[in-house]
PDB file of C-alpha atoms and ligand atoms in Angstrom:
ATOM      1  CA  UNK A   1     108.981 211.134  98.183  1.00  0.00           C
ATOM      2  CA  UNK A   2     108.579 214.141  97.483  1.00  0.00           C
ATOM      3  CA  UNK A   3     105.720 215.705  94.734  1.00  0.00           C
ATOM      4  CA  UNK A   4     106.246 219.705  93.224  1.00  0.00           C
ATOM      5  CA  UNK A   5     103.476 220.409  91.247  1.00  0.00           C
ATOM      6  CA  UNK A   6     104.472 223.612  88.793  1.00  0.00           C
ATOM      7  CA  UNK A   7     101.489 225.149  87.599  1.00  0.00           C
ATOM      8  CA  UNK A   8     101.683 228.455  85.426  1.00  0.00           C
ATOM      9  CA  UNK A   9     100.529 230.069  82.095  1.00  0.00           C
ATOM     10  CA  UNK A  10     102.390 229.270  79.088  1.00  0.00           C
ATOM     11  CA  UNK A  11     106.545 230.015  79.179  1.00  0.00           C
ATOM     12  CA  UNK A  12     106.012 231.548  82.665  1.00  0.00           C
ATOM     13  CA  UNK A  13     109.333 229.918  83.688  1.00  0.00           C
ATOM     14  CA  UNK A  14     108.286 226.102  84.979  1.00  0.00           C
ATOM     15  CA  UNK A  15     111.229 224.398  82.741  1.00  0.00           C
ATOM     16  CA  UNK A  16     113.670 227.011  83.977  1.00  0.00           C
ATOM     17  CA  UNK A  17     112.869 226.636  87.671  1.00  0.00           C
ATOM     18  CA  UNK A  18     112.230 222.410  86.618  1.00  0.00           C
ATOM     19  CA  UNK A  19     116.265 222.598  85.938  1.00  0.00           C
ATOM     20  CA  UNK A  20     117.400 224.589  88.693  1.00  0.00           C
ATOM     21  CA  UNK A  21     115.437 222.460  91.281  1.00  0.00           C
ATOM     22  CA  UNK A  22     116.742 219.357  89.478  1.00  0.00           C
ATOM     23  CA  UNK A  23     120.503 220.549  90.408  1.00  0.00           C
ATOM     24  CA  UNK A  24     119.353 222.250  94.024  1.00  0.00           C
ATOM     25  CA  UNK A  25     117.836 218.989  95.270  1.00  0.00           C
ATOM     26  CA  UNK A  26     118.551 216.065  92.508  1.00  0.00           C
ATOM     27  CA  UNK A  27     114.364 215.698  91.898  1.00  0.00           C
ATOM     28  CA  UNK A  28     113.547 214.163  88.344  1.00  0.00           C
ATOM     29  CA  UNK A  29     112.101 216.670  85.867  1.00  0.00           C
ATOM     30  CA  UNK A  30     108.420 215.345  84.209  1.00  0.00           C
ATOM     31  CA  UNK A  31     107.522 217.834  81.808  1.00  0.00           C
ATOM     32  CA  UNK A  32     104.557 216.316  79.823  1.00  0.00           C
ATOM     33  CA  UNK A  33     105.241 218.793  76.911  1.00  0.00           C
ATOM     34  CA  UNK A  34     108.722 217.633  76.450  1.00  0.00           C
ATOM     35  CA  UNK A  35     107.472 213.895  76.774  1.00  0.00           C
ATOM     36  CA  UNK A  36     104.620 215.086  74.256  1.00  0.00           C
ATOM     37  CA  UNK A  37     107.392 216.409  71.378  1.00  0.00           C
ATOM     38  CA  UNK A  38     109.759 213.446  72.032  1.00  0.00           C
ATOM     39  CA  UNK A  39     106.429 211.068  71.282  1.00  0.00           C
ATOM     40  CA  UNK A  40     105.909 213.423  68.195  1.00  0.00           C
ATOM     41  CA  UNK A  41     108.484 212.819  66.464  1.00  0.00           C
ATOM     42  CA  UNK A  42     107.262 209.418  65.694  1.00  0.00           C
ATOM     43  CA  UNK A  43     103.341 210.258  66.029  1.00  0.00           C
ATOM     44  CA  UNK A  44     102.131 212.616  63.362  1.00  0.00           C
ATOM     45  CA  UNK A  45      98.464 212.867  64.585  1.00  0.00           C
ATOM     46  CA  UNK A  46     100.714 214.160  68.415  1.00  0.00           C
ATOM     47  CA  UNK A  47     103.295 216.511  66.243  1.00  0.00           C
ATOM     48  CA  UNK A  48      99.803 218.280  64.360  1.00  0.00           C
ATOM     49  CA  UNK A  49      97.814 218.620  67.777  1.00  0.00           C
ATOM     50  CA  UNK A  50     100.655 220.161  69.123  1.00  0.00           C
ATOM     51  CA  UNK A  51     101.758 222.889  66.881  1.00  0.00           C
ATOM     52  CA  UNK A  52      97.925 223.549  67.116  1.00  0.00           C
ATOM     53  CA  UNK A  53      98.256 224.387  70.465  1.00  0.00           C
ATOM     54  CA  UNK A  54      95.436 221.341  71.634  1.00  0.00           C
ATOM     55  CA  UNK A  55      95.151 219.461  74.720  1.00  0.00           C
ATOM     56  CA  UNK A  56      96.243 216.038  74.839  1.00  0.00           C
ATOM     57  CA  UNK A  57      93.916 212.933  75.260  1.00  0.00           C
ATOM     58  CA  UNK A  58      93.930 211.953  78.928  1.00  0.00           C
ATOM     59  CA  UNK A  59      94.836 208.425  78.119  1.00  0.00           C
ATOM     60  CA  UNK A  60      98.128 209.208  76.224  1.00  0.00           C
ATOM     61  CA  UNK A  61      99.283 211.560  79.441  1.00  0.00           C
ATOM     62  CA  UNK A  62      98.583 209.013  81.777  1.00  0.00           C
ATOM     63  CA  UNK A  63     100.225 206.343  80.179  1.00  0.00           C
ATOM     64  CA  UNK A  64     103.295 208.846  79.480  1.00  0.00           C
ATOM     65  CA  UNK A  65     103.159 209.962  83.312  1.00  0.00           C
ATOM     66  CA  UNK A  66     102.403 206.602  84.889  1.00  0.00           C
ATOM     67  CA  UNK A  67     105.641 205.103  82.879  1.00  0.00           C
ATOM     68  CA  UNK A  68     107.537 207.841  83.599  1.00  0.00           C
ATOM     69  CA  UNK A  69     107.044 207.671  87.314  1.00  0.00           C
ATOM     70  CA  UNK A  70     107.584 204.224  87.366  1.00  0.00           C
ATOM     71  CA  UNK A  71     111.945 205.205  87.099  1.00  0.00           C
ATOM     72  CA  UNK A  72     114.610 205.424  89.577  1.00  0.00           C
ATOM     73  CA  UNK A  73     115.530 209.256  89.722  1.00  0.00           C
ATOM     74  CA  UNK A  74     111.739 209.656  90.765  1.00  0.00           C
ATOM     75  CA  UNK A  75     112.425 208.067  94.132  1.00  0.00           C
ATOM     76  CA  UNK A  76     113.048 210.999  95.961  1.00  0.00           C
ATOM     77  CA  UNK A  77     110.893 213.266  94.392  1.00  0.00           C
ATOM     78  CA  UNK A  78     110.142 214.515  90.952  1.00  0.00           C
ATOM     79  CA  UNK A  79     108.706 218.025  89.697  1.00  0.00           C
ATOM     80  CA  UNK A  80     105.330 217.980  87.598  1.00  0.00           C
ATOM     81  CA  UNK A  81     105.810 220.612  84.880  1.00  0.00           C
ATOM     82  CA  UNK A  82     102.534 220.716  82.780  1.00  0.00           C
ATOM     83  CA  UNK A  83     100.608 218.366  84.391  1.00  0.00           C
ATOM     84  CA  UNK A  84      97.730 218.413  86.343  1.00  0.00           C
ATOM     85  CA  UNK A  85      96.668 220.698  83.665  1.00  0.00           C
ATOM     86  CA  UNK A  86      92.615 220.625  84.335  1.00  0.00           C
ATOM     87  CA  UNK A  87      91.059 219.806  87.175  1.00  0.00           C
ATOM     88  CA  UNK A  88      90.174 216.152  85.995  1.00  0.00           C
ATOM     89  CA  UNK A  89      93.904 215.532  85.934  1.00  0.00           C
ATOM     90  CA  UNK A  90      94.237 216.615  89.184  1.00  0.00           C
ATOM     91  CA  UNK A  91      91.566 214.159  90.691  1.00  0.00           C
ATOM     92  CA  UNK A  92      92.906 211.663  88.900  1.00  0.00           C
ATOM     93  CA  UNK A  93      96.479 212.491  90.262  1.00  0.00           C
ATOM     94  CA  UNK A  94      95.198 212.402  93.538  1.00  0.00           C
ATOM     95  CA  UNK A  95      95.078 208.104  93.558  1.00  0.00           C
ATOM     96  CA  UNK A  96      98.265 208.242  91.938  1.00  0.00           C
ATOM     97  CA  UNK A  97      99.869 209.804  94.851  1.00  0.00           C
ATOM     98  CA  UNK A  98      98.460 207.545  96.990  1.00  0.00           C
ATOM     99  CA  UNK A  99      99.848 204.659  95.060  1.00  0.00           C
ATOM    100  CA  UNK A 100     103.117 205.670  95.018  1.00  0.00           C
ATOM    101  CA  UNK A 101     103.288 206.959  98.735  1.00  0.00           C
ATOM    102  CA  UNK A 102     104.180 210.574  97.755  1.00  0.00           C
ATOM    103  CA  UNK A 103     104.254 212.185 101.502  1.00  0.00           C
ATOM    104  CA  UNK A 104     104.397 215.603 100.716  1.00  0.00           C
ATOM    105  CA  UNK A 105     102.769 216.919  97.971  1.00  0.00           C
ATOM    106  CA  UNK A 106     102.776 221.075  97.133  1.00  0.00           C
ATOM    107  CA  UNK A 107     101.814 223.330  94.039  1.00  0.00           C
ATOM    108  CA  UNK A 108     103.684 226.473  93.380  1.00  0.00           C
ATOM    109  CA  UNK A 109     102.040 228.594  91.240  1.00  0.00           C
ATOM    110  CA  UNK A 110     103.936 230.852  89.001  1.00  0.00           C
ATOM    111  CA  UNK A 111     101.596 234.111  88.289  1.00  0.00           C
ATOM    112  CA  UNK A 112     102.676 236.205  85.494  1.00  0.00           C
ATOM    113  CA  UNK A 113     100.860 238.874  83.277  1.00  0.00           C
ATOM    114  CA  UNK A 114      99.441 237.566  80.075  1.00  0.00           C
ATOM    115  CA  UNK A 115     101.723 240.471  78.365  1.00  0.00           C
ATOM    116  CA  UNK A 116     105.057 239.149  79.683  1.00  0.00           C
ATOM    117  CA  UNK A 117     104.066 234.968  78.943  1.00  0.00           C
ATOM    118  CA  UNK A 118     103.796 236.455  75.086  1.00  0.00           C
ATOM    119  CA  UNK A 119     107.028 238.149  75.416  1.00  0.00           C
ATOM    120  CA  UNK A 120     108.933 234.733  76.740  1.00  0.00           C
ATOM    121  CA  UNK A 121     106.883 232.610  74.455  1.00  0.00           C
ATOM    122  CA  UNK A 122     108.020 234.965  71.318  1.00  0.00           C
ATOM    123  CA  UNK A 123     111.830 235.089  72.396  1.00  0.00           C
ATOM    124  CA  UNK A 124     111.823 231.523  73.693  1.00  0.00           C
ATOM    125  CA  UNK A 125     114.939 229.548  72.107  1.00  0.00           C
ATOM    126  CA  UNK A 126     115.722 225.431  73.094  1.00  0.00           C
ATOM    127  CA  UNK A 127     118.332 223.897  72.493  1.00  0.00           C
ATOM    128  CA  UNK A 128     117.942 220.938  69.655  1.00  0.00           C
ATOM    129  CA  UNK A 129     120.575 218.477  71.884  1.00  0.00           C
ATOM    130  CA  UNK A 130     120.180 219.040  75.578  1.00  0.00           C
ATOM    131  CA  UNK A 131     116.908 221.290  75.793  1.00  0.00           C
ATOM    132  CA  UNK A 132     118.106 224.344  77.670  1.00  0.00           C
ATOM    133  CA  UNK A 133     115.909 226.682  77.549  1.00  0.00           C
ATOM    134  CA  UNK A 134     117.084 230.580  76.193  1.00  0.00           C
ATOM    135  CA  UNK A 135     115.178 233.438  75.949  1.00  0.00           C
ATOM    136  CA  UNK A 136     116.368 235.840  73.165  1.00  0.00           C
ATOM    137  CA  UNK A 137     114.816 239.240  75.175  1.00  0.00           C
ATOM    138  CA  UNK A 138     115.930 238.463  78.601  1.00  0.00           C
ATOM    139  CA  UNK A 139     118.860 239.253  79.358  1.00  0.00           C
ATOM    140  CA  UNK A 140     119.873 237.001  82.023  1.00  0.00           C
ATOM    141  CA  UNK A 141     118.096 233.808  79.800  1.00  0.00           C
ATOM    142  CA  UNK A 142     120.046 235.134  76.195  1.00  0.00           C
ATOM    143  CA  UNK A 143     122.606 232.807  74.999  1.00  0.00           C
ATOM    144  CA  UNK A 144     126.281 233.653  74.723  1.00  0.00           C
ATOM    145  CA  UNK A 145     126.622 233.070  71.055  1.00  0.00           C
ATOM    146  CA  UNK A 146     122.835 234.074  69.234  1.00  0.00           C
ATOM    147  CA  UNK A 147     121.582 230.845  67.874  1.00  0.00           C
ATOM    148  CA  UNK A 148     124.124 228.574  69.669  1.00  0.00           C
ATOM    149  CA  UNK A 149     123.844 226.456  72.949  1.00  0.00           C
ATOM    150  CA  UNK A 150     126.480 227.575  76.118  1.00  0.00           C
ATOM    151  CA  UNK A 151     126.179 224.131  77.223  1.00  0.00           C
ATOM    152  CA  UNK A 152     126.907 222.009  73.972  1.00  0.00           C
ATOM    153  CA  UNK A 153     126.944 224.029  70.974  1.00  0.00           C
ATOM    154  CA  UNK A 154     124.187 222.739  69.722  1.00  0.00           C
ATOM    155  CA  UNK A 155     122.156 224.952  67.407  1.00  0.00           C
ATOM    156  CA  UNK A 156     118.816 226.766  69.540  1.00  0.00           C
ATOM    157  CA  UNK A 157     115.414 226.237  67.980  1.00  0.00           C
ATOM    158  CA  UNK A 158     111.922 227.588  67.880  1.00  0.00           C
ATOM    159  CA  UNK A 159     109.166 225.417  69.229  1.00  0.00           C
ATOM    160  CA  UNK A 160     106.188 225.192  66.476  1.00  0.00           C
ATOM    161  CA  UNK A 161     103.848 226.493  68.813  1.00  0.00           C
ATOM    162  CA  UNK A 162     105.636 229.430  70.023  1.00  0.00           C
ATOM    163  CA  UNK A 163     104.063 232.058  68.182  1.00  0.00           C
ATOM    164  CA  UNK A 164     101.343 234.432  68.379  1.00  0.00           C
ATOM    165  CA  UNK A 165      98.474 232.526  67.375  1.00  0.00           C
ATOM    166  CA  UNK A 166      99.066 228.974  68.605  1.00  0.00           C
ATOM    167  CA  UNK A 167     100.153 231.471  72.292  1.00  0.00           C
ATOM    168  CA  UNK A 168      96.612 233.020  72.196  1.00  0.00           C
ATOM    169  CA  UNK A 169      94.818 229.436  71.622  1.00  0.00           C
ATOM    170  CA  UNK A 170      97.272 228.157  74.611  1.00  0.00           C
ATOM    171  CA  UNK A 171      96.318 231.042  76.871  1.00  0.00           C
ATOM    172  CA  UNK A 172      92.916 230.285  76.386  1.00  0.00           C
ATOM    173  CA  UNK A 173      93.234 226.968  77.242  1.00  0.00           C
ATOM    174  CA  UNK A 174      95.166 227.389  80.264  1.00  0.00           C
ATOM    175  CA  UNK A 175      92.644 230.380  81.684  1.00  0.00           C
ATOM    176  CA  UNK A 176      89.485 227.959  80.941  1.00  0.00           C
ATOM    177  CA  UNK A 177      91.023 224.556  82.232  1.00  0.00           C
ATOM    178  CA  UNK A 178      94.695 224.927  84.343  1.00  0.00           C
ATOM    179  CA  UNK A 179      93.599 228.031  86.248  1.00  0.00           C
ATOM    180  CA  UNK A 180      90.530 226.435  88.548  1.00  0.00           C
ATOM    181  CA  UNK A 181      93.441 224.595  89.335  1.00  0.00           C
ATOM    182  CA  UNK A 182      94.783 227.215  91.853  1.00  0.00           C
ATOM    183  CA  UNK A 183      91.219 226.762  93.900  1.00  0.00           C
ATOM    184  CA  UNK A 184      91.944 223.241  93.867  1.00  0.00           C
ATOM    185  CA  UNK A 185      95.333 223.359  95.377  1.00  0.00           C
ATOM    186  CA  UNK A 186      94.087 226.347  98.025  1.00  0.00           C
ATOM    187  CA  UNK A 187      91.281 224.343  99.304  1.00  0.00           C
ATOM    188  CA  UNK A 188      93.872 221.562  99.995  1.00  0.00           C
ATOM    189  CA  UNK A 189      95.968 224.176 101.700  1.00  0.00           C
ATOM    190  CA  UNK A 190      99.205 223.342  99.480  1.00  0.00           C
ATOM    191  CA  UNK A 191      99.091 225.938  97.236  1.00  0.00           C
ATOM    192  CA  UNK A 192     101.796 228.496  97.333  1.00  0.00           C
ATOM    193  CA  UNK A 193     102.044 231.647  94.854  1.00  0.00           C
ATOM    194  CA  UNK A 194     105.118 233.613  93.222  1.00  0.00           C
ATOM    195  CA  UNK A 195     105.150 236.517  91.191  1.00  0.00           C
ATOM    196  CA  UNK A 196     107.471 235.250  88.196  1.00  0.00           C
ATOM    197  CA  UNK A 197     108.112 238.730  86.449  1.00  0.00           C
ATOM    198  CA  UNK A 198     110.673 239.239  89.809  1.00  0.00           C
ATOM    199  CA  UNK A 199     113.415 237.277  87.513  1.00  0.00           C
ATOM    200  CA  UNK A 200     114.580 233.943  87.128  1.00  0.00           C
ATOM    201  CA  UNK A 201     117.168 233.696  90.362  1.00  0.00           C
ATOM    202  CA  UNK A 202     114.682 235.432  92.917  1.00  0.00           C
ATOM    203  CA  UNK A 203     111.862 233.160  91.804  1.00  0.00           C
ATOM    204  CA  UNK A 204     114.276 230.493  92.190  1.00  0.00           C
ATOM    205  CA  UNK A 205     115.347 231.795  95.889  1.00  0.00           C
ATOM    206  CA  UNK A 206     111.583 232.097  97.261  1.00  0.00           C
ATOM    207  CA  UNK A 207     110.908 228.147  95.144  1.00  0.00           C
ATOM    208  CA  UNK A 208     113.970 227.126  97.751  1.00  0.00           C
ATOM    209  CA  UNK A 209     112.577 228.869 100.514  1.00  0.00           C
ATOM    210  CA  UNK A 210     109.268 226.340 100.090  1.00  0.00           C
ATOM    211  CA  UNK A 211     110.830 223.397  99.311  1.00  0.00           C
ATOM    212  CA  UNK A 212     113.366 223.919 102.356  1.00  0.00           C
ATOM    213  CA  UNK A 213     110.186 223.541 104.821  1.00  0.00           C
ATOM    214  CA  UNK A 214     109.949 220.070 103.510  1.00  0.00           C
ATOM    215  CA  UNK A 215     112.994 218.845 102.269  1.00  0.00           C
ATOM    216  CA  UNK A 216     116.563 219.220 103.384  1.00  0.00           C
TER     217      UNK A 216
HETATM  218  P1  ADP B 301     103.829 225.441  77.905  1.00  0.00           P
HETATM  219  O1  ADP B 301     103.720 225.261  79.371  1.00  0.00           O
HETATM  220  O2  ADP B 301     104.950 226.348  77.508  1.00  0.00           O
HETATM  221  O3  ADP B 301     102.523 225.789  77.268  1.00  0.00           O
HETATM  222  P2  ADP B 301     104.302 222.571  77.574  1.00  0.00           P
HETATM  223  O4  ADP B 301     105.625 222.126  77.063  1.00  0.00           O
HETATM  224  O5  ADP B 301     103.966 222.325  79.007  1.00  0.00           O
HETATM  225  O6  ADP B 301     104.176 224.092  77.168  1.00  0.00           O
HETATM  226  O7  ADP B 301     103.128 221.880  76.703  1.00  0.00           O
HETATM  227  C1  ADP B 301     103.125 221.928  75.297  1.00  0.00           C
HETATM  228  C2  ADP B 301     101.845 221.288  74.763  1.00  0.00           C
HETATM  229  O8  ADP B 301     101.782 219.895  75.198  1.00  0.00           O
HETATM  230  C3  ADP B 301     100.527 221.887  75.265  1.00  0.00           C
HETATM  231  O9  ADP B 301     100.142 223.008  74.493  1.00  0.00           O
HETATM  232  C4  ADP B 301      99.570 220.709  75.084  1.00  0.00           C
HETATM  233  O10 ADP B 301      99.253 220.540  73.706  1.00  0.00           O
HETATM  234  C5  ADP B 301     100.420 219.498  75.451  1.00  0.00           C
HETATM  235  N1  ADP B 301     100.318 219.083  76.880  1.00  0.00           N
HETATM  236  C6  ADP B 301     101.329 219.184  77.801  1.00  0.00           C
HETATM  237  N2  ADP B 301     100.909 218.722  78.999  1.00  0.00           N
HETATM  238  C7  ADP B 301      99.616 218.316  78.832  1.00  0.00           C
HETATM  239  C8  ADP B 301      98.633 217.763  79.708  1.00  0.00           C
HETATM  240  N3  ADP B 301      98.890 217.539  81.013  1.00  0.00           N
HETATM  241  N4  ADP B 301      97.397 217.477  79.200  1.00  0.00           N
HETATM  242  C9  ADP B 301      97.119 217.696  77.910  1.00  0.00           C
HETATM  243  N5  ADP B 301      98.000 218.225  77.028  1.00  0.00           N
HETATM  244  C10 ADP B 301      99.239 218.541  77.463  1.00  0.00           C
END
């Protein structure tokens, strides 16, 4: 079992590169976040903290994580998008992967300016059925139709938290808690770095690279 640890600022690309992994190698996708706004739609007090921009109780992740790792398509290996997100997370993690027997275990860290995670955070579309993930001034990440899903013609939405203010408060946070992450990872020696402003596909191509030294 394998364990790909995505760690990046803010709509630097780790749900893009979650879904093309996901279709490369058949991994399961954990994004917290995404577990976070499925649990807000029934959870007011989860729905306010997060179109605040505001970490989320330990507790409530693990619980969320441990369940979710607990499921069949995680048997091979799974990719951790937004999670460990401080350091405490990460120690914590650290039993988990014991428990489950996770034999390799990397972190790819996506490094990108904070000038081009506002840009992708301000143009950043989802889809409301299948969550694709569009990007209104990219491009290669724009949808066909504006405002319309190439998958399912579904109708694209904003997040609530994609916006200037909530982006600044979730910059913050990352910079103060996720980035001592990357020290973490490097003293293990499983920390590997990308430059994510080189586009979507090469990011993807150099992510395949890694993974290919571990996984066939
Ligand atoms: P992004 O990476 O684009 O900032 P995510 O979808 O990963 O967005 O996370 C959205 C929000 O979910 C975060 O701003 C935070 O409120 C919450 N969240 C996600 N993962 C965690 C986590 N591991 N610990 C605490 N809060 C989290």
């Amino acid at each position: 079992m394998i364990s790909i640890i995505l760690i990046a600022p803010p709509a630097a690309g780790k749900g893009t590169q979650s879904e093309l992994l996901v279709n490369e190698y058949g991994f399961a996708h954990i994004s917290t976040g995404n577990l976070l706004r499925e649990m807000a739609l029934t959870d007011k007090n989860i729905s306010d903290m997060l179109s605040t921009g505001s970490l989320i109780s330990d507790d409530i992740i693990f619980n969320l994580l441990e369940d979710r790792l607990l499921k069949d398509d995680c048997k091979k290996g799974f990719i951790l998008d937004g999670f460990p997100r401080t350091v405490s997370q990460a120690l914590e993690y650290e039993k988990i992967i014991k428990r489950l027997g996770v034999h390799t275990n990397i972190a790819i860290y996506l490094d990108v300016s904070k000038e081009l995670a506002l840009d992708r955070t301000i143009g950043r579309l989802v889809c409301s059925k299948c969550g694709h993930v569009y990007n209104e001034f990219i491009a290669e990440s724009k949808p066909s139709v504006l405002g319309i899903c190439d998958y399912c013609n579904a109708f694209l939405i904003k997040r609530d938290d994609d916006n200037i203010n909530v982006f600044s408060k979730r910059y913050d946070l990352y910079c103060e808690n996720t980035y001592p992450l990357l020290d973490f990872y490097k003293e293990k020696g499983i920390l590997y770095k990308i430059d994510s402003g080189i586009g979507k596909d090469k990011v993807f191509e150099v992510i395949k690279s890694i993974v290919g030294d571990f996984y066939d």
